[in-house]
Tab-separated table of C-alpha atoms in Angstrom:
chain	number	residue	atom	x	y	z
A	1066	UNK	CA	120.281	102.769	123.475
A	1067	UNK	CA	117.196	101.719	121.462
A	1068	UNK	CA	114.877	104.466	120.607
A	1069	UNK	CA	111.403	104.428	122.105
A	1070	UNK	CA	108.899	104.794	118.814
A	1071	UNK	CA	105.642	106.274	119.959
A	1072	UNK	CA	102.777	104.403	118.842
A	1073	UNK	CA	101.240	106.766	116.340
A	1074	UNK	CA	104.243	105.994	114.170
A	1075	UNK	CA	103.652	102.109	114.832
A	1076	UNK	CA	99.631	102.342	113.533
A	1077	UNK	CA	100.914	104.411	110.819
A	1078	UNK	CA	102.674	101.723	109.481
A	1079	UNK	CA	99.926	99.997	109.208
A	1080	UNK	CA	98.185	102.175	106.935
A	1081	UNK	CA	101.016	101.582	104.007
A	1082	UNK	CA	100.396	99.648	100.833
A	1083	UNK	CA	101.989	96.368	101.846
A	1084	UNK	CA	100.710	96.222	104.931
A	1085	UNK	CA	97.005	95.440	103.997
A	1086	UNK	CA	94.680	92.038	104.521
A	1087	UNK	CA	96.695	89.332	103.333
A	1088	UNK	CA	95.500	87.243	100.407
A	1089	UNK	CA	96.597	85.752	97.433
A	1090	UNK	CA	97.503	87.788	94.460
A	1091	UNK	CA	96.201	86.166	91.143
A	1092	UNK	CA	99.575	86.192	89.336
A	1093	UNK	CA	100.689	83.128	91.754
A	1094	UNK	CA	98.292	81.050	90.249
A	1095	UNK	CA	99.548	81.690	86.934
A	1096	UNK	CA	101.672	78.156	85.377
A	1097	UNK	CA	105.017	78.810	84.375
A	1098	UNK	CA	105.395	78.626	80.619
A	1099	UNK	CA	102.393	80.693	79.903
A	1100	UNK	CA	103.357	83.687	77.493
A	1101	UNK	CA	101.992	86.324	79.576
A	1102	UNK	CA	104.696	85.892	81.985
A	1103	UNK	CA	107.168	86.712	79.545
A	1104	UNK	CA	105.798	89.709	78.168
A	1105	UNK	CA	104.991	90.888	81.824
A	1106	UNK	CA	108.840	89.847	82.776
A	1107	UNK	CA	110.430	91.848	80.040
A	1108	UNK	CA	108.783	95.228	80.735
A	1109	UNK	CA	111.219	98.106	82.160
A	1110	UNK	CA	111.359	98.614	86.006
A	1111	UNK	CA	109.778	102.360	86.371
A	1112	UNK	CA	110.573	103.605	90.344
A	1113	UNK	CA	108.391	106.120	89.746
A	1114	UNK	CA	105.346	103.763	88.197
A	1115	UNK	CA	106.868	100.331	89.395
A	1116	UNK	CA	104.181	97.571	90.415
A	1117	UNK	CA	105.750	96.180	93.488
A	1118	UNK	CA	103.977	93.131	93.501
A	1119	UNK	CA	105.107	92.478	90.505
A	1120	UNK	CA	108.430	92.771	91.349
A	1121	UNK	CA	107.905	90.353	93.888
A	1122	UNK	CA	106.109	87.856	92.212
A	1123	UNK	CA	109.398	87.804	89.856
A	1124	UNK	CA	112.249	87.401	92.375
A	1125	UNK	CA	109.210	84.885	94.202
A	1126	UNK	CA	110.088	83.207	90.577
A	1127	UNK	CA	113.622	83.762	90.218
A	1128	UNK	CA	114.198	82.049	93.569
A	1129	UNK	CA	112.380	78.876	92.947
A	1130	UNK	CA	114.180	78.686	89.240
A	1131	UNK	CA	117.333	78.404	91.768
A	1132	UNK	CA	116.005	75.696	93.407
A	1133	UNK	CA	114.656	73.510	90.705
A	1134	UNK	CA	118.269	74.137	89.037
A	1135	UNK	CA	119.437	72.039	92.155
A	1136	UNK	CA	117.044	69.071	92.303
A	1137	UNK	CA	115.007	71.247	95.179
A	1138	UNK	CA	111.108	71.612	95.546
A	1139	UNK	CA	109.565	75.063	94.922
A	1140	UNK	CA	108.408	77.143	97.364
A	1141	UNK	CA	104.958	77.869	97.849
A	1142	UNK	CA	103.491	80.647	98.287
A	1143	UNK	CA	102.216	82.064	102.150
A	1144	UNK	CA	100.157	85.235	102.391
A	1145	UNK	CA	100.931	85.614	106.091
A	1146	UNK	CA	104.855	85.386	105.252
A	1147	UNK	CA	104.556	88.525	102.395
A	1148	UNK	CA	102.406	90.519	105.335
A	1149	UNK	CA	105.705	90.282	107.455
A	1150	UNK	CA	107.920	91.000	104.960
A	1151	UNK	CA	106.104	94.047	103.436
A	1152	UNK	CA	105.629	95.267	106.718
A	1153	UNK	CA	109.528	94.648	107.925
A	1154	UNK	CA	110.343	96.603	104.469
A	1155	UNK	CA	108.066	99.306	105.106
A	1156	UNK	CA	109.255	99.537	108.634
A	1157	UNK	CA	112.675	99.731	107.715
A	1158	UNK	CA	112.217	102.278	105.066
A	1159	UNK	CA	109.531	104.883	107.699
A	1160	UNK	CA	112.346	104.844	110.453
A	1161	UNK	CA	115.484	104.647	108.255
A	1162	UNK	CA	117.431	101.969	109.310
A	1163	UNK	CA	118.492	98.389	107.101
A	1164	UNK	CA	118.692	95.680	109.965
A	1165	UNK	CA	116.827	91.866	110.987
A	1166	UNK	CA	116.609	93.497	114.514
A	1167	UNK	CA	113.804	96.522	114.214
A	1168	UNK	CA	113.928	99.051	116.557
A	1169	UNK	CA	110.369	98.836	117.798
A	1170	UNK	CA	110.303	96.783	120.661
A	1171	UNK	CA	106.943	94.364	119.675
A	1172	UNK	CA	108.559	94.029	116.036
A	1173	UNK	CA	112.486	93.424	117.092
A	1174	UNK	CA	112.913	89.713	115.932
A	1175	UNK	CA	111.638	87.616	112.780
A	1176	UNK	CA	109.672	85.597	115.456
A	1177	UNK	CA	107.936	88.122	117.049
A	1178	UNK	CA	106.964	89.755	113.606
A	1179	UNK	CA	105.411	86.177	112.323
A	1180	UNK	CA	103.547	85.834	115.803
A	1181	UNK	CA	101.550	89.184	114.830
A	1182	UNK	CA	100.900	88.023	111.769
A	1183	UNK	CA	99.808	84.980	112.845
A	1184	UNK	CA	102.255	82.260	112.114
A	1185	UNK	CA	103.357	80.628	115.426
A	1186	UNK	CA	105.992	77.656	116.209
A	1187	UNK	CA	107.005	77.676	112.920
A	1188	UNK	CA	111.191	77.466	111.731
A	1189	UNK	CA	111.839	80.187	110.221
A	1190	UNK	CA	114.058	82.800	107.962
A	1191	UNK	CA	114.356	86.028	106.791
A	1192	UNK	CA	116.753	87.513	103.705
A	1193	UNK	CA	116.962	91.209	103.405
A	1194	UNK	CA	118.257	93.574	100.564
A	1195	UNK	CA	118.084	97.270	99.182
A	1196	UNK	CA	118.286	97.436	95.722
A	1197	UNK	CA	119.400	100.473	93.225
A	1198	UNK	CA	116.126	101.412	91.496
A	1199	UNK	CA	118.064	101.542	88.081
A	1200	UNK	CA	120.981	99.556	86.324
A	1201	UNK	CA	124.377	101.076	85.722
A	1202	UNK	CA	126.335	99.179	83.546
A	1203	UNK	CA	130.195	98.228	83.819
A	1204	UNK	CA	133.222	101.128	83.531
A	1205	UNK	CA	134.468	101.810	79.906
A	1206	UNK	CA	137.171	104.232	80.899
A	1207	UNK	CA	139.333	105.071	84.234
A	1208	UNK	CA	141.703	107.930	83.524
A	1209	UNK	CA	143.935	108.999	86.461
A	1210	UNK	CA	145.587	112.426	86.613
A	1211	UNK	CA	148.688	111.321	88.606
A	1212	UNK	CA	149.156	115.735	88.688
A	1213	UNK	CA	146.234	115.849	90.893
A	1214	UNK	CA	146.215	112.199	92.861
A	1215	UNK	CA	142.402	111.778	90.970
A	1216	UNK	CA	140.975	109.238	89.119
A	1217	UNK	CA	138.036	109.318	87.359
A	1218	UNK	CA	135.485	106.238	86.068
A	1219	UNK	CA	133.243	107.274	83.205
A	1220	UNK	CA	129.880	104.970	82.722
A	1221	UNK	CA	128.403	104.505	79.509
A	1222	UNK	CA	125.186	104.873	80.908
A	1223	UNK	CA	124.086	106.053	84.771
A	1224	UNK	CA	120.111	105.108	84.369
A	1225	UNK	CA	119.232	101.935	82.627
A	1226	UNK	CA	115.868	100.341	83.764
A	1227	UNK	CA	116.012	96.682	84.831
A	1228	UNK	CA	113.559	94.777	83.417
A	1229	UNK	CA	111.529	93.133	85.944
A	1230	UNK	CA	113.468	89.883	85.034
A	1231	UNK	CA	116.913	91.363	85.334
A	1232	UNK	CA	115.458	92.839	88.808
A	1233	UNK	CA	115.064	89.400	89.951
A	1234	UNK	CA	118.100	87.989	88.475
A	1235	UNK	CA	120.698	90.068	89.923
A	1236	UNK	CA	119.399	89.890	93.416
A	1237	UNK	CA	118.901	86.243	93.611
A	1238	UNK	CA	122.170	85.979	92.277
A	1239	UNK	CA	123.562	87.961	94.922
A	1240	UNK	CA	122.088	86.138	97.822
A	1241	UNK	CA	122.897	82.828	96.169
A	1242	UNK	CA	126.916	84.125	96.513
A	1243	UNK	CA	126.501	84.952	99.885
A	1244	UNK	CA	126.593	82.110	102.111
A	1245	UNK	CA	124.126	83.001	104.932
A	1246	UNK	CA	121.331	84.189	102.306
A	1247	UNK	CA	122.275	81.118	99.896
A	1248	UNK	CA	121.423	79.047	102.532
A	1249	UNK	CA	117.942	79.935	103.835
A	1250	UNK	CA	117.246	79.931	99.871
A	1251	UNK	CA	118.286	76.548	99.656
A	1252	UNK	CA	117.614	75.016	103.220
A	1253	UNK	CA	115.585	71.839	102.702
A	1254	UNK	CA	113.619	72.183	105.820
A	1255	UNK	CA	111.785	75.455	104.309
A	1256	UNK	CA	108.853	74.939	101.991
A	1257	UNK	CA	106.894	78.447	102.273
A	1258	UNK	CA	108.369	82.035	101.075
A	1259	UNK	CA	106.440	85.111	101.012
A	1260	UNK	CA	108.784	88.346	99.441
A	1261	UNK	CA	107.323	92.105	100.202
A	1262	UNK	CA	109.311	95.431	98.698
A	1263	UNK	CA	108.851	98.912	99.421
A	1264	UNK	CA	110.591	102.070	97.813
A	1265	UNK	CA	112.779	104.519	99.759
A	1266	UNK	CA	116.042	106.569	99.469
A	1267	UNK	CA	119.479	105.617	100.409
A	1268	UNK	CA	122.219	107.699	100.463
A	1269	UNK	CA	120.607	109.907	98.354
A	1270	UNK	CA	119.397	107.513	95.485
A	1271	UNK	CA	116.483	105.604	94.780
A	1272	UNK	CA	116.407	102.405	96.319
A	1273	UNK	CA	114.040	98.807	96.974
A	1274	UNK	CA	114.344	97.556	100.507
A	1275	UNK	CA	113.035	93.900	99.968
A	1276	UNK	CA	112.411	91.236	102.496
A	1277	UNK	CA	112.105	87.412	101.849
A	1278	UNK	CA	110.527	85.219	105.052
A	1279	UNK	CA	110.768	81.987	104.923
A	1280	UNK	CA	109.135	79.361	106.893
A	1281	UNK	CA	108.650	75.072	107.569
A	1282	UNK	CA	105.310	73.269	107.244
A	1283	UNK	CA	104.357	73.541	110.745
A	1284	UNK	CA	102.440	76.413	111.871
């Protein structure tokens, strides 16, 4: 059965970072090729300090790269499309649960979380994700104590920051191998993309719960 969410928890949502007045954050404006973008890039991935819209602007980046790689138009950016998709990954992140369907009855569907932020008739998709909050690099040893039945993996190094860059890298590349998330990143009929990110905890670690929406011309 779905749980009934009273609506003090609904307006509270409301209240979180991603969730305010959409607009259009300067860094979107910024040309690629400019140096800034590098130096901004290459800087760790702090969960504690992290600027999240930062970290979207990059996999905003990393996603059109993908798409220029294959002969496709960039997306553009659309306010209205980030609103929904902070507010999805806030949502998902206040009542603990990773799914497209939310459990609050007026938000339950991508369409019915565009219509309140405005964006009607429009076709439409949504990508979802959560993301380790550091970088743990590949196993250097695996010793198994056939005594005992155990085996044991030893890591080189358990908290490596991404960079903002890597971030971006790794996820894209993760939806580009799955075939459902590859192809609302690469469906022709898209031209807009807005990506929102909020922090939580999973399973006991840090953790990004990012959204991508994607939508056609035609609002």
């Amino acid at each position: 059965m779905r749980q009934a969410y009273p609506k003090t928890v609904l307006a509270g949502l409301f209240f979180l970072s991603c969730a305010a007045k959409p607009y259009i954050p300067d860094i979107y404006s910024v040309q690629p090729g400019v140096p800034e973008i590098a130096d901004t890039l290459s800087q760790d991935v702090v969960f504690e300090t992290v600027d999240l819209l930062i970290l979207e602007w990059a996999i905003f980046l990393e996603t059109n790269n993908q798409r220029e790689r294959l002969g496709m138009r960039p997306f553009r950016f659309q306010p209205l499309l980030r609103l929904a998709a902070c507010q999805h990954s806030e949502e998902m992140v206040a009542l603990d649960y990773f799914e497209h369907t939310s459990p609050v009855a007026e938000y339950e569907t991508l369409s019915k979380r565009l219509n309140k932020v405005g964006l009607r008739r429009t076709f439409a998709g949504e990508n979802i994700a959560i993301y380790p909050g550091y970088r743990k690099q590949d196993i250097v040893f695996w010793a198994e104590d056939i005594s005992s039945l155990e085996s044991r993996r030893s890591w080189r190094n358990y908290g490596r920051n991404y960079t903002y860059e890597e971030f971006a890298e790794e996820l894209v590349m993760r939806w580009m191998q799955s075939p459902p998330h590859r192809r609302n990143i690469m469906n022709h009929y898209f031209r807009y993309l807005g990506v929102g990110i909020a922090k939580g905890v999973y399973k006991g670690s840090n953790v990004f719960y990012v959204t991508q929406n994607f939508s056609s011309p035609n609002y």
